[in-house]
PDB file of N, CA and C in Angstrom:
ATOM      1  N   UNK T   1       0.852  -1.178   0.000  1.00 47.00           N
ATOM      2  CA  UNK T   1       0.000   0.000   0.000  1.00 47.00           C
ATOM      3  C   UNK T   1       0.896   1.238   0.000  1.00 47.00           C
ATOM      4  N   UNK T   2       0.601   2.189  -0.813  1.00 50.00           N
ATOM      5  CA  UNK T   2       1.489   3.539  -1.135  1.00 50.00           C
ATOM      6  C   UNK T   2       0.892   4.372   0.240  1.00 50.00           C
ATOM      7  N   UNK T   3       2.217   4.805   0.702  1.00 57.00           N
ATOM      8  CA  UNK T   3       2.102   6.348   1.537  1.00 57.00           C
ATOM      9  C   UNK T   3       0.708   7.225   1.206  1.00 57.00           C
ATOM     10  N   UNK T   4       0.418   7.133   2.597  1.00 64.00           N
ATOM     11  CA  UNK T   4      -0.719   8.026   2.184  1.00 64.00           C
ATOM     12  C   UNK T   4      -2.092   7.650   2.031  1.00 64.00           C
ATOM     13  N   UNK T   5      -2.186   6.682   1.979  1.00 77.00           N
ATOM     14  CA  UNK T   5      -3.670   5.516   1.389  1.00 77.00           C
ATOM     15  C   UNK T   5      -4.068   4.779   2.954  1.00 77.00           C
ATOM     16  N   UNK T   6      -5.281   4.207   2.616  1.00 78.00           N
ATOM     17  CA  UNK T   6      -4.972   3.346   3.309  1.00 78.00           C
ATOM     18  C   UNK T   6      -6.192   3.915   4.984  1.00 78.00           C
ATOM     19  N   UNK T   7      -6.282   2.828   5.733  1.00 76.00           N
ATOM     20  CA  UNK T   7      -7.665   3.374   6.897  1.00 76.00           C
ATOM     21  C   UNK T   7      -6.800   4.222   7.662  1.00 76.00           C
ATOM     22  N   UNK T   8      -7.196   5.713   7.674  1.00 85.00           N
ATOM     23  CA  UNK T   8      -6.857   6.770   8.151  1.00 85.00           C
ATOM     24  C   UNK T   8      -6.394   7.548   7.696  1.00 85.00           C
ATOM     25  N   UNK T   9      -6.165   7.120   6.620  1.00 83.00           N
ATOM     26  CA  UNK T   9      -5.097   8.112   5.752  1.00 83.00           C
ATOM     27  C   UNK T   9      -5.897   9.757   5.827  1.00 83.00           C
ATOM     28  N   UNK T  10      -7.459  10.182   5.534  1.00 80.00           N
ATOM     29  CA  UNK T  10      -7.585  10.735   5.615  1.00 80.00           C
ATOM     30  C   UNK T  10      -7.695  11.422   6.897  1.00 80.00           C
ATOM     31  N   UNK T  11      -7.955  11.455   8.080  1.00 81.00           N
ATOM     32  CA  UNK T  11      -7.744  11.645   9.008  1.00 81.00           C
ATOM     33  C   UNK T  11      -6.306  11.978   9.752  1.00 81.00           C
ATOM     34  N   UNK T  12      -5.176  11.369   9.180  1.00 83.00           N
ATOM     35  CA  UNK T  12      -3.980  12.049   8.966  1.00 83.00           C
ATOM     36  C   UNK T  12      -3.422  13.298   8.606  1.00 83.00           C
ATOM     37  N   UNK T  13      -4.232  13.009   7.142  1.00 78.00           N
ATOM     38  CA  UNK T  13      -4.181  14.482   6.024  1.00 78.00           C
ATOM     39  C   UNK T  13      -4.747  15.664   6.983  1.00 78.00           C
ATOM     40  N   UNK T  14      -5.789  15.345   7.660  1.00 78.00           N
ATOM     41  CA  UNK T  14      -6.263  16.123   8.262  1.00 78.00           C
ATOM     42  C   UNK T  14      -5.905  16.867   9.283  1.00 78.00           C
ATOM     43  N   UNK T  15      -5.081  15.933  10.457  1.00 82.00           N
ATOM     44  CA  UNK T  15      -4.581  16.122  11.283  1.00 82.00           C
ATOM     45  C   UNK T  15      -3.012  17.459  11.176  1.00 82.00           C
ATOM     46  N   UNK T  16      -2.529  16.991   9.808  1.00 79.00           N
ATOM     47  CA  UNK T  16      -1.474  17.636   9.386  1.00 79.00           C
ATOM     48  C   UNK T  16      -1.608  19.004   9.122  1.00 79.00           C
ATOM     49  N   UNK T  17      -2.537  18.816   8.376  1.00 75.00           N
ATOM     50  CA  UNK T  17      -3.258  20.041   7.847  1.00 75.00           C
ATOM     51  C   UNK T  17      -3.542  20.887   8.899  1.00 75.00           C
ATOM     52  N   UNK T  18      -3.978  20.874   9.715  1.00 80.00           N
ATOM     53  CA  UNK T  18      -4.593  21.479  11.007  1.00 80.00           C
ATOM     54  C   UNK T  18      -3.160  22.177  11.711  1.00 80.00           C
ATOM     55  N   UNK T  19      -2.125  20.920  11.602  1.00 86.00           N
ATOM     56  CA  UNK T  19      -1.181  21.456  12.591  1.00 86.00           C
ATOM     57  C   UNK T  19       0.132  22.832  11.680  1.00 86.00           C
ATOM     58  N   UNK T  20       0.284  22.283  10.304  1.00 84.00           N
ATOM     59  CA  UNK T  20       1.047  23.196   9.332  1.00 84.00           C
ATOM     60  C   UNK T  20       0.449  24.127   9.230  1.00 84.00           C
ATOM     61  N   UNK T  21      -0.853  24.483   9.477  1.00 89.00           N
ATOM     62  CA  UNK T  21      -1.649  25.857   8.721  1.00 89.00           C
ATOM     63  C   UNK T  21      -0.677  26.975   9.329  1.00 89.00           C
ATOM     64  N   UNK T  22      -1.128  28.091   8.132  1.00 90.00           N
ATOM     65  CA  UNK T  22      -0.462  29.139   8.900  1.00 90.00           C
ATOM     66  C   UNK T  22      -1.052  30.369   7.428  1.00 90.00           C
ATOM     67  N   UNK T  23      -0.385  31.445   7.767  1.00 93.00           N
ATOM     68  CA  UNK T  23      -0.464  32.899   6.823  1.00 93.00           C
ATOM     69  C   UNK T  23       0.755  33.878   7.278  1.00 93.00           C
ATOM     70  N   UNK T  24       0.885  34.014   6.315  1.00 94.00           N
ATOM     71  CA  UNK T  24       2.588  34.466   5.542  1.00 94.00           C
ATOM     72  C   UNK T  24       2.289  35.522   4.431  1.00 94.00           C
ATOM     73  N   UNK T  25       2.662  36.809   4.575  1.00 96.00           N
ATOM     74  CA  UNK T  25       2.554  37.633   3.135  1.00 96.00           C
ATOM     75  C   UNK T  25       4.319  37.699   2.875  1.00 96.00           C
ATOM     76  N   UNK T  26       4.065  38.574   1.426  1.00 96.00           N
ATOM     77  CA  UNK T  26       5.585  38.758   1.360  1.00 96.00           C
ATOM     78  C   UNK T  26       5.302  40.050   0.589  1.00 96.00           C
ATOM     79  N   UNK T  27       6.096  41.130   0.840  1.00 97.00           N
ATOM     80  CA  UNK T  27       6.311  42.156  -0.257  1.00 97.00           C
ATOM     81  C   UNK T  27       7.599  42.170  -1.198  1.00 97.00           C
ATOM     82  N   UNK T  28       7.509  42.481  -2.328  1.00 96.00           N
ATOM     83  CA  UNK T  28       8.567  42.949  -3.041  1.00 96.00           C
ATOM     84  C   UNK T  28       9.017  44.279  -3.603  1.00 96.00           C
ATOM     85  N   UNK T  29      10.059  44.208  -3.840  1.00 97.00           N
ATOM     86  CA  UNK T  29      11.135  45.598  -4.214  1.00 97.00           C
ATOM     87  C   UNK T  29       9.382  46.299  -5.689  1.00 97.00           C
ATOM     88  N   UNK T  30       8.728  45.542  -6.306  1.00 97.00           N
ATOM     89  CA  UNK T  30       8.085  46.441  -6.898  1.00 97.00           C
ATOM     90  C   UNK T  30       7.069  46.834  -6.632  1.00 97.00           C
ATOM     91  N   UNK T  31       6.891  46.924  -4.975  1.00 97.00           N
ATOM     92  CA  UNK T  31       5.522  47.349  -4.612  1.00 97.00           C
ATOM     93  C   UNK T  31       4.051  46.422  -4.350  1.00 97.00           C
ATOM     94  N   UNK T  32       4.771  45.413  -5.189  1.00 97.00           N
ATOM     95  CA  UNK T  32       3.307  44.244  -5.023  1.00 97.00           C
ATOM     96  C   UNK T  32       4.034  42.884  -4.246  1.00 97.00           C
ATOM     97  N   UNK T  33       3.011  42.445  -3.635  1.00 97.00           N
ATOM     98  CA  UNK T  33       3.143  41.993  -2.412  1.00 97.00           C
ATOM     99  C   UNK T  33       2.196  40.655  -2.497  1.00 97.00           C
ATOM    100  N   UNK T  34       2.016  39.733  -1.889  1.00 96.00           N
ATOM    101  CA  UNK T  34       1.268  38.412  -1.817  1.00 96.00           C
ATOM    102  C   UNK T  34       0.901  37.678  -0.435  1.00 96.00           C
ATOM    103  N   UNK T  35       0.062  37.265  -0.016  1.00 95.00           N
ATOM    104  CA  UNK T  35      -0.589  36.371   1.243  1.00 95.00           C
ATOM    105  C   UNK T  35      -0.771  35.137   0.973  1.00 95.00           C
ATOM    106  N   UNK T  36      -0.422  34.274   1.561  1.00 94.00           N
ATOM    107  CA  UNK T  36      -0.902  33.133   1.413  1.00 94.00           C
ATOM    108  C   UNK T  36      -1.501  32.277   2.793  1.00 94.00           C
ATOM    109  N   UNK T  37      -2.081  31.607   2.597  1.00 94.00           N
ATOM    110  CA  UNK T  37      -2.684  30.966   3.925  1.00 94.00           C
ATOM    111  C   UNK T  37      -3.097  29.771   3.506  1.00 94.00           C
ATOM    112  N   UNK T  38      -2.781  28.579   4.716  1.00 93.00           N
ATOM    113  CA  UNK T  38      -2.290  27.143   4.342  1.00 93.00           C
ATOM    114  C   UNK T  38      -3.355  26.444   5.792  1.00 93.00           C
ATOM    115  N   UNK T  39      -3.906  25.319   5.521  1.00 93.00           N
ATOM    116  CA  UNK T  39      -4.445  24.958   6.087  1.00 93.00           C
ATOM    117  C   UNK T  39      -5.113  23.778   6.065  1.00 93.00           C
ATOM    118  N   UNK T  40      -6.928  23.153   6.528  1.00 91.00           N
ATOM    119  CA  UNK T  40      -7.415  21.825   6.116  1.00 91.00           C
ATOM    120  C   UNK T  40      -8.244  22.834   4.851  1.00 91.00           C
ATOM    121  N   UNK T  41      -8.398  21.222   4.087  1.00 90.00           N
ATOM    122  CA  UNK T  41      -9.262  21.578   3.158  1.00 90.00           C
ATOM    123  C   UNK T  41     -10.485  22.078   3.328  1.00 90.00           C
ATOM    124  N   UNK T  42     -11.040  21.444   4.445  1.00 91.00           N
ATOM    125  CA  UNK T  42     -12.358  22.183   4.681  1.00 91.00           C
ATOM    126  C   UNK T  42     -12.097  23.742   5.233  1.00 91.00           C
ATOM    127  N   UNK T  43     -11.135  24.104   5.692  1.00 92.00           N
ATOM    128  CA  UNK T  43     -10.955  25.157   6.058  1.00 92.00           C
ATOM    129  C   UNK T  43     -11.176  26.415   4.884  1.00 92.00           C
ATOM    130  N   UNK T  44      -9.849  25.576   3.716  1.00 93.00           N
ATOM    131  CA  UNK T  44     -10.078  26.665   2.450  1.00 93.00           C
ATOM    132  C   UNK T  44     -11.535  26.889   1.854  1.00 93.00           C
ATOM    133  N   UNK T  45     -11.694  25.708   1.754  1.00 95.00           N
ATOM    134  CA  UNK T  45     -12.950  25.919   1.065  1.00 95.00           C
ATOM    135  C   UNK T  45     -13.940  26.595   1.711  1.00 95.00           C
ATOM    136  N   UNK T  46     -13.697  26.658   3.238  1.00 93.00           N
ATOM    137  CA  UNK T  46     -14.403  27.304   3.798  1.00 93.00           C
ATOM    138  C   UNK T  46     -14.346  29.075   3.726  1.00 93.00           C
ATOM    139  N   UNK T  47     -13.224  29.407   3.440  1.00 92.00           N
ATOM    140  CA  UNK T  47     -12.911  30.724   2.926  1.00 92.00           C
ATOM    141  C   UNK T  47     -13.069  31.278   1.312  1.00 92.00           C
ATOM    142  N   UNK T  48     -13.092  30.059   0.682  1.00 94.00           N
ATOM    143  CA  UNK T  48     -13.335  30.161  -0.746  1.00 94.00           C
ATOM    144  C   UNK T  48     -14.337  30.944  -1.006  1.00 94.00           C
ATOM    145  N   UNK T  49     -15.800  29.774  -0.306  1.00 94.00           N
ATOM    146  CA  UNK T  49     -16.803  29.887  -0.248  1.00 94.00           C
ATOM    147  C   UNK T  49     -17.227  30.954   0.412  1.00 94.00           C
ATOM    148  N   UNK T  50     -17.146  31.715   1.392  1.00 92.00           N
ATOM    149  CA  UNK T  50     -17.416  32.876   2.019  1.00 92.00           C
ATOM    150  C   UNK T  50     -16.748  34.001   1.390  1.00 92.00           C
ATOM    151  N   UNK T  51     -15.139  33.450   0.101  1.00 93.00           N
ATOM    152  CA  UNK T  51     -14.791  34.896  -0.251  1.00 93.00           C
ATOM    153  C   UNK T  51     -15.937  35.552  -1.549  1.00 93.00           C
ATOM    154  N   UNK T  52     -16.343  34.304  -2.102  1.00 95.00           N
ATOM    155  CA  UNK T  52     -17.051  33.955  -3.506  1.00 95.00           C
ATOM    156  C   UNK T  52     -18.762  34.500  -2.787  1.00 95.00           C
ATOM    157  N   UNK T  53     -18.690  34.098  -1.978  1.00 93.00           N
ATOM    158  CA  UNK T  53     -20.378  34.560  -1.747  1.00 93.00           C
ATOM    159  C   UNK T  53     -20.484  36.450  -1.475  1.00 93.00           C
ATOM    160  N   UNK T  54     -19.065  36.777  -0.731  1.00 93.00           N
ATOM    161  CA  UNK T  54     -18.911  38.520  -0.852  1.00 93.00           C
ATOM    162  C   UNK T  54     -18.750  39.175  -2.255  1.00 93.00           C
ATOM    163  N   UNK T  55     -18.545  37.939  -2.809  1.00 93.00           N
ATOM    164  CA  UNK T  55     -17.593  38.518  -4.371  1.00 93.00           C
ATOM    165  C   UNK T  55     -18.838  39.294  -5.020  1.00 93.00           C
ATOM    166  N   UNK T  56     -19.907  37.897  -4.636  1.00 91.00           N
ATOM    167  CA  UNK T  56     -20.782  37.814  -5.487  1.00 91.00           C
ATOM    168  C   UNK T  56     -20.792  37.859  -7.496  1.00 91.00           C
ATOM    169  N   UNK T  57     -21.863  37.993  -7.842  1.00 94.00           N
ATOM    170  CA  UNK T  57     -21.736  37.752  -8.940  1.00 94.00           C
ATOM    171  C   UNK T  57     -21.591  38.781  -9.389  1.00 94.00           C
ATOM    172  N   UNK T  58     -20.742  38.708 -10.760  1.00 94.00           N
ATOM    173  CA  UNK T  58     -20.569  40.148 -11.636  1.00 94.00           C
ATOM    174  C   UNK T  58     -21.666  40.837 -12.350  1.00 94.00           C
ATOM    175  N   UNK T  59     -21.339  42.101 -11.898  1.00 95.00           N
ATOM    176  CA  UNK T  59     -22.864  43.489 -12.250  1.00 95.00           C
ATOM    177  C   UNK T  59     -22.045  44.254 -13.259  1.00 95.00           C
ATOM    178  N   UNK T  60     -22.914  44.323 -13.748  1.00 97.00           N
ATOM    179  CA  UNK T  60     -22.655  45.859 -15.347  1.00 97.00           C
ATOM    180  C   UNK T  60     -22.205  46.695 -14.551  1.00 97.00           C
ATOM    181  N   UNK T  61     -20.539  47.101 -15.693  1.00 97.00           N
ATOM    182  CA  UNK T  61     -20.235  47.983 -15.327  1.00 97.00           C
ATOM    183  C   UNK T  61     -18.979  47.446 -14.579  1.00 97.00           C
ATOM    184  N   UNK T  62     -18.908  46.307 -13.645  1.00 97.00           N
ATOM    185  CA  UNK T  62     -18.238  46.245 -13.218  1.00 97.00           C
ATOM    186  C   UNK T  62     -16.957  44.952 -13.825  1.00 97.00           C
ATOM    187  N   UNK T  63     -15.997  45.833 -14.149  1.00 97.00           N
ATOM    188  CA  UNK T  63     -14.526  45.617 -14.522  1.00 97.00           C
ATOM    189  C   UNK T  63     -13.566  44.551 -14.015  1.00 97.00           C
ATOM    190  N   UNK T  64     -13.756  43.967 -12.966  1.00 97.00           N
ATOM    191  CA  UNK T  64     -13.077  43.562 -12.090  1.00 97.00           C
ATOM    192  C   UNK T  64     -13.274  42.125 -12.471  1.00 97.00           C
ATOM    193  N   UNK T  65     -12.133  40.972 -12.465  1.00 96.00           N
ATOM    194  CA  UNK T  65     -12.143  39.835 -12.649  1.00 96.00           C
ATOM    195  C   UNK T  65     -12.749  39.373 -10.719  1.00 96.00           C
ATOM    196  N   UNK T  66     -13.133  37.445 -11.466  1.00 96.00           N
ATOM    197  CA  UNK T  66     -13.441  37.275  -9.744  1.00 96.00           C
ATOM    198  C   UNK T  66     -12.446  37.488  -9.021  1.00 96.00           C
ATOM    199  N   UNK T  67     -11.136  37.139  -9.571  1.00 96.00           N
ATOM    200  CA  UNK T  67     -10.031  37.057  -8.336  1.00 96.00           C
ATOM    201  C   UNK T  67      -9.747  38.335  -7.875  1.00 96.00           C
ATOM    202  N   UNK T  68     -10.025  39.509  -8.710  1.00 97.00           N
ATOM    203  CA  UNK T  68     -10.312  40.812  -8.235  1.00 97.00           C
ATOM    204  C   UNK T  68     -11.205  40.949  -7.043  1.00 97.00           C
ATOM    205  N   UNK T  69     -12.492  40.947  -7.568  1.00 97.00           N
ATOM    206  CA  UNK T  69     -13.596  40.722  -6.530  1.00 97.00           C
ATOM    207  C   UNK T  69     -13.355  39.733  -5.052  1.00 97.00           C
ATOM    208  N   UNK T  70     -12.457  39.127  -5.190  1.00 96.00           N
ATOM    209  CA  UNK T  70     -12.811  38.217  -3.736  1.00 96.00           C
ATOM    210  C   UNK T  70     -11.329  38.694  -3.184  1.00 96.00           C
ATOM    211  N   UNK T  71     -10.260  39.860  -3.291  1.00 96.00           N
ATOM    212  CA  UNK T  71      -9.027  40.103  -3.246  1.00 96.00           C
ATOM    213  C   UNK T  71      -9.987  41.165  -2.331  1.00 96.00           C
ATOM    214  N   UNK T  72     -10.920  42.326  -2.944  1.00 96.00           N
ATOM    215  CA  UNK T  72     -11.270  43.289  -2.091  1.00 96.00           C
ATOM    216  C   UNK T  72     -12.109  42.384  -1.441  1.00 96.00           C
ATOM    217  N   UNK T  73     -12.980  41.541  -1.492  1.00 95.00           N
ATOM    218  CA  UNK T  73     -13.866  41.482  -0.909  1.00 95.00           C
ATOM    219  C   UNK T  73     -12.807  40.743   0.672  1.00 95.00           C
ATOM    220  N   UNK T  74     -11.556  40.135   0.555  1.00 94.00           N
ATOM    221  CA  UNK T  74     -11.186  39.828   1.555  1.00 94.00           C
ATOM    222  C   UNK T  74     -10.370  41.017   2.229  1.00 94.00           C
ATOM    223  N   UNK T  75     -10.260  41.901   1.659  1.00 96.00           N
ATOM    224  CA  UNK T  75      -9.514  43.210   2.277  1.00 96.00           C
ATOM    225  C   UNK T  75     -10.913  43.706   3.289  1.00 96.00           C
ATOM    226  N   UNK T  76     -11.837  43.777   2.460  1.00 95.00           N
ATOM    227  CA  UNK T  76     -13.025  44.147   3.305  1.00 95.00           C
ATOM    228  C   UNK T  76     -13.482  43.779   4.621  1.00 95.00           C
ATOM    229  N   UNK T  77     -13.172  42.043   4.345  1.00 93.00           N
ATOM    230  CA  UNK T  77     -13.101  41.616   5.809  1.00 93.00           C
ATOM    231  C   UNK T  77     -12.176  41.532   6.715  1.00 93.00           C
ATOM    232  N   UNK T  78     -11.240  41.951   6.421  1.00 93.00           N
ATOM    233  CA  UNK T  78      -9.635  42.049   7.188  1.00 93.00           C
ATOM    234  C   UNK T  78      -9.680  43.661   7.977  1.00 93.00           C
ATOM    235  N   UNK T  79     -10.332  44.153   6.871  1.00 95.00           N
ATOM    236  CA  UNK T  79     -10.600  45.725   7.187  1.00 95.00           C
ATOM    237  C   UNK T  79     -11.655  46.110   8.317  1.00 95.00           C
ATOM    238  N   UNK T  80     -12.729  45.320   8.298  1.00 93.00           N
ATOM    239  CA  UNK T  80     -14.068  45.024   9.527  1.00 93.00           C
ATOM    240  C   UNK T  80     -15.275  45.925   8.163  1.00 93.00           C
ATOM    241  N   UNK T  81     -14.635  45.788   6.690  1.00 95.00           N
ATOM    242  CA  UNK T  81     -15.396  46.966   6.037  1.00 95.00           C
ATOM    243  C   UNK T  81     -17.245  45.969   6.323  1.00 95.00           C
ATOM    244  N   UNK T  82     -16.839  44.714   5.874  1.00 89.00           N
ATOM    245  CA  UNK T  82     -18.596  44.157   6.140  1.00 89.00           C
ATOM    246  C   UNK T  82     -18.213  43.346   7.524  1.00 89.00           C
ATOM    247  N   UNK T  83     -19.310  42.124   7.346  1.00 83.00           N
ATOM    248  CA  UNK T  83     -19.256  40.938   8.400  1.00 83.00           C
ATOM    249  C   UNK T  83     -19.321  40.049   7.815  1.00 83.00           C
ATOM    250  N   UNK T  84     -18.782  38.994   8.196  1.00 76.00           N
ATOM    251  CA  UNK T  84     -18.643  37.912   7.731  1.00 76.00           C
ATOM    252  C   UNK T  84     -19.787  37.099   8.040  1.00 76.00           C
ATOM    253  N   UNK T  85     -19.891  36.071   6.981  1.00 66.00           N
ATOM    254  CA  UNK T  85     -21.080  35.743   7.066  1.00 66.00           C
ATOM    255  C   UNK T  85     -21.496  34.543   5.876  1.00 66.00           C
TER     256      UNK T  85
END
C-alpha cells in the first residue's frame, strides 16, 4: 500500500493540515506583495466559499475579474469593512 492511502489516511491528512496551517505575506522591491494561507481543506474551502459569496456575482459595469472581486472582498473583511457571514 502507497504512503498516504490506506484506513486513516484521511484523518492524517487532516490532522497535518490542522497542525502546518499558517499565513505568511511577502512584499517585493516592486511594490506588489502576496498572502498566502495554508491549512485543512475544509478550512479553504471554507474561505473560498465565504470569499465567492462577498464577491458575489458580476454586475454591469463592473470591470473587475473574480479574483479581483474576492481580493477586495477579503480586504473588506480584514478591514471590519462588512461581516462575515
Amino acid at each position: 500500500m502507497s504512503a498516504g492511502r490506506g484506513p486513516g489516511a484521511a484523518a492524517r491528512g487532516y490532522a497535518k493540515g490542522k497542525k502546518d496551517r499558517y499565513g505568511r505575506g511577502d512584499a517585493y522591491s516592486n511594490g506588489s506583495g502576496s498572502f498566502y494561507a495554508q491549512g485543512t481543506a475544509t478550512q479553504i474551502a471554507t474561505v473560498m466559499a465565504s470569499l465567492d459569496a462577498l464577491a458575489g456575482p458580476k454586475q454591469p459595469g463592473d470591470d473587475r475579474t473574480l479574483d479581483q472581486r474576492r481580493f477586495d472582498a477579503f480586504m473588506d473583511l480584514i478591514c471590519g469593512r462588512v461581516q462575515p457571514g
